[in-house]
mmCIF file of C-alpha atoms in Angstrom:
data_model
loop_
_atom_site.group_PDB
_atom_site.id
_atom_site.type_symbol
_atom_site.label_atom_id
_atom_site.label_comp_id
_atom_site.label_asym_id
_atom_site.label_seq_id
_atom_site.Cartn_x
_atom_site.Cartn_y
_atom_site.Cartn_z
ATOM 1 C CA MET U 1 -15.579 -20.532 4.779
ATOM 2 C CA VAL U 2 -15.870 -18.083 1.891
ATOM 3 C CA MET U 3 -12.684 -17.174 0.076
ATOM 4 C CA THR U 4 -12.478 -13.643 -1.242
ATOM 5 C CA ARG U 5 -9.845 -12.498 -3.637
ATOM 6 C CA LEU U 6 -8.226 -9.148 -3.002
ATOM 7 C CA VAL U 7 -6.282 -7.591 -5.862
ATOM 8 C CA ILE U 8 -4.433 -4.330 -5.350
ATOM 9 C CA HIS U 9 -3.112 -2.677 -8.461
ATOM 10 C CA ILE U 10 -0.995 0.428 -7.986
ATOM 11 C CA ASP U 11 -0.909 2.050 -11.382
ATOM 12 C CA LYS U 12 1.113 5.072 -10.390
ATOM 13 C CA LEU U 13 2.950 6.096 -7.253
ATOM 14 C CA VAL U 14 4.170 9.686 -7.252
ATOM 15 C CA LEU U 15 7.000 10.428 -4.832
ATOM 16 C CA ARG U 16 8.251 13.971 -4.950
ATOM 17 C CA GLY U 17 11.742 14.577 -3.631
ATOM 18 C CA ILE U 18 12.782 10.910 -3.753
ATOM 19 C CA ASP U 19 15.850 9.942 -5.751
ATOM 20 C CA ARG U 20 15.141 7.702 -8.759
ATOM 21 C CA SER U 21 17.799 5.285 -7.550
ATOM 22 C CA ASP U 22 15.540 4.473 -4.572
ATOM 23 C CA ALA U 23 12.537 3.539 -6.760
ATOM 24 C CA ALA U 24 13.128 -0.231 -6.726
ATOM 25 C CA ALA U 25 13.644 -0.280 -2.957
ATOM 26 C CA VAL U 26 10.479 1.776 -2.390
ATOM 27 C CA SER U 27 8.491 -0.569 -4.631
ATOM 28 C CA ALA U 28 9.842 -3.664 -2.863
ATOM 29 C CA GLY U 29 9.024 -2.122 0.514
ATOM 30 C CA VAL U 30 5.438 -1.326 -0.500
ATOM 31 C CA GLN U 31 4.871 -4.820 -1.882
ATOM 32 C CA ALA U 32 6.389 -6.694 1.056
ATOM 33 C CA GLU U 33 4.627 -4.591 3.681
ATOM 34 C CA LEU U 34 1.218 -4.821 1.955
ATOM 35 C CA GLN U 35 1.599 -8.594 1.852
ATOM 36 C CA ARG U 36 2.559 -8.685 5.524
ATOM 37 C CA LEU U 37 -0.175 -6.324 6.726
ATOM 38 C CA LEU U 38 -2.950 -7.878 4.660
ATOM 39 C CA ALA U 39 -1.998 -11.432 5.657
ATOM 40 C CA GLU U 40 -3.012 -10.700 9.248
ATOM 41 C CA PRO U 41 -6.434 -12.168 10.136
ATOM 42 C CA GLY U 42 -9.202 -9.701 9.301
ATOM 43 C CA ALA U 43 -6.827 -7.050 7.974
ATOM 44 C CA ALA U 44 -8.161 -7.117 4.436
ATOM 45 C CA SER U 45 -11.812 -6.883 5.507
ATOM 46 C CA ALA U 46 -11.957 -3.066 5.288
ATOM 47 C CA LEU U 47 -10.662 -3.143 1.725
ATOM 48 C CA ILE U 48 -12.991 -5.955 0.730
ATOM 49 C CA ALA U 49 -16.016 -4.361 2.415
ATOM 50 C CA GLY U 50 -15.543 -1.230 0.310
ATOM 51 C CA GLY U 51 -15.978 -3.182 -2.915
ATOM 52 C CA ASP U 52 -14.304 -2.142 -6.145
ATOM 53 C CA ARG U 53 -12.576 1.205 -5.840
ATOM 54 C CA TYR U 54 -11.078 3.349 -8.535
ATOM 55 C CA ARG U 55 -8.951 5.267 -6.061
ATOM 56 C CA LEU U 56 -7.982 4.891 -2.421
ATOM 57 C CA LYS U 57 -6.600 7.783 -0.427
ATOM 58 C CA ALA U 58 -3.772 6.628 1.807
ATOM 59 C CA GLY U 59 -3.559 7.629 5.417
ATOM 60 C CA PRO U 60 -0.649 9.671 6.760
ATOM 61 C CA VAL U 61 2.856 8.558 5.857
ATOM 62 C CA PRO U 62 5.700 9.619 8.148
ATOM 63 C CA SER U 63 8.052 12.017 6.406
ATOM 64 C CA ALA U 64 11.474 10.821 5.305
ATOM 65 C CA PRO U 65 11.871 7.352 6.839
ATOM 66 C CA ALA U 66 15.474 6.172 6.446
ATOM 67 C CA GLY U 67 15.973 4.377 3.120
ATOM 68 C CA GLY U 68 13.780 3.444 0.189
ATOM 69 C CA ARG U 69 12.508 0.180 1.637
ATOM 70 C CA ALA U 70 11.473 1.892 4.895
ATOM 71 C CA LEU U 71 9.622 4.538 2.887
ATOM 72 C CA GLY U 72 7.847 1.773 0.963
ATOM 73 C CA GLN U 73 6.805 0.138 4.232
ATOM 74 C CA ALA U 74 5.472 3.473 5.507
ATOM 75 C CA ILE U 75 3.487 3.970 2.284
ATOM 76 C CA ALA U 76 1.938 0.502 2.605
ATOM 77 C CA GLY U 77 0.996 1.300 6.198
ATOM 78 C CA GLY U 78 -0.671 4.467 4.951
ATOM 79 C CA ILE U 79 -2.618 2.530 2.318
ATOM 80 C CA VAL U 80 -3.923 -0.001 4.823
ATOM 81 C CA GLY U 81 -4.445 2.718 7.441
ATOM 82 C CA GLY U 82 -6.438 4.781 4.947
ATOM 83 C CA THR U 83 -9.028 2.031 4.705
ATOM 84 C CA ARG U 84 -9.727 2.218 8.441
ATOM 85 C CA SER U 85 -10.729 5.879 8.564
#
């Protein structure tokens, strides 16, 4: 079995119309959901197959999920979903 290391570095996340007080919750939601989604068997293969990437365009993110953490989870879903298109 070959182990491949996947490192995701989000340098900047721009969220227009989101209150600054929700920033920590959004960040926690993104991190937790990326870990959950990419821990599923085969889920990281699309990211790994693409090799090093300077930028990744996220897939659609539902507008205004309730709460910062839910928004973070939706963003993570968009990131992973964007690799499948």
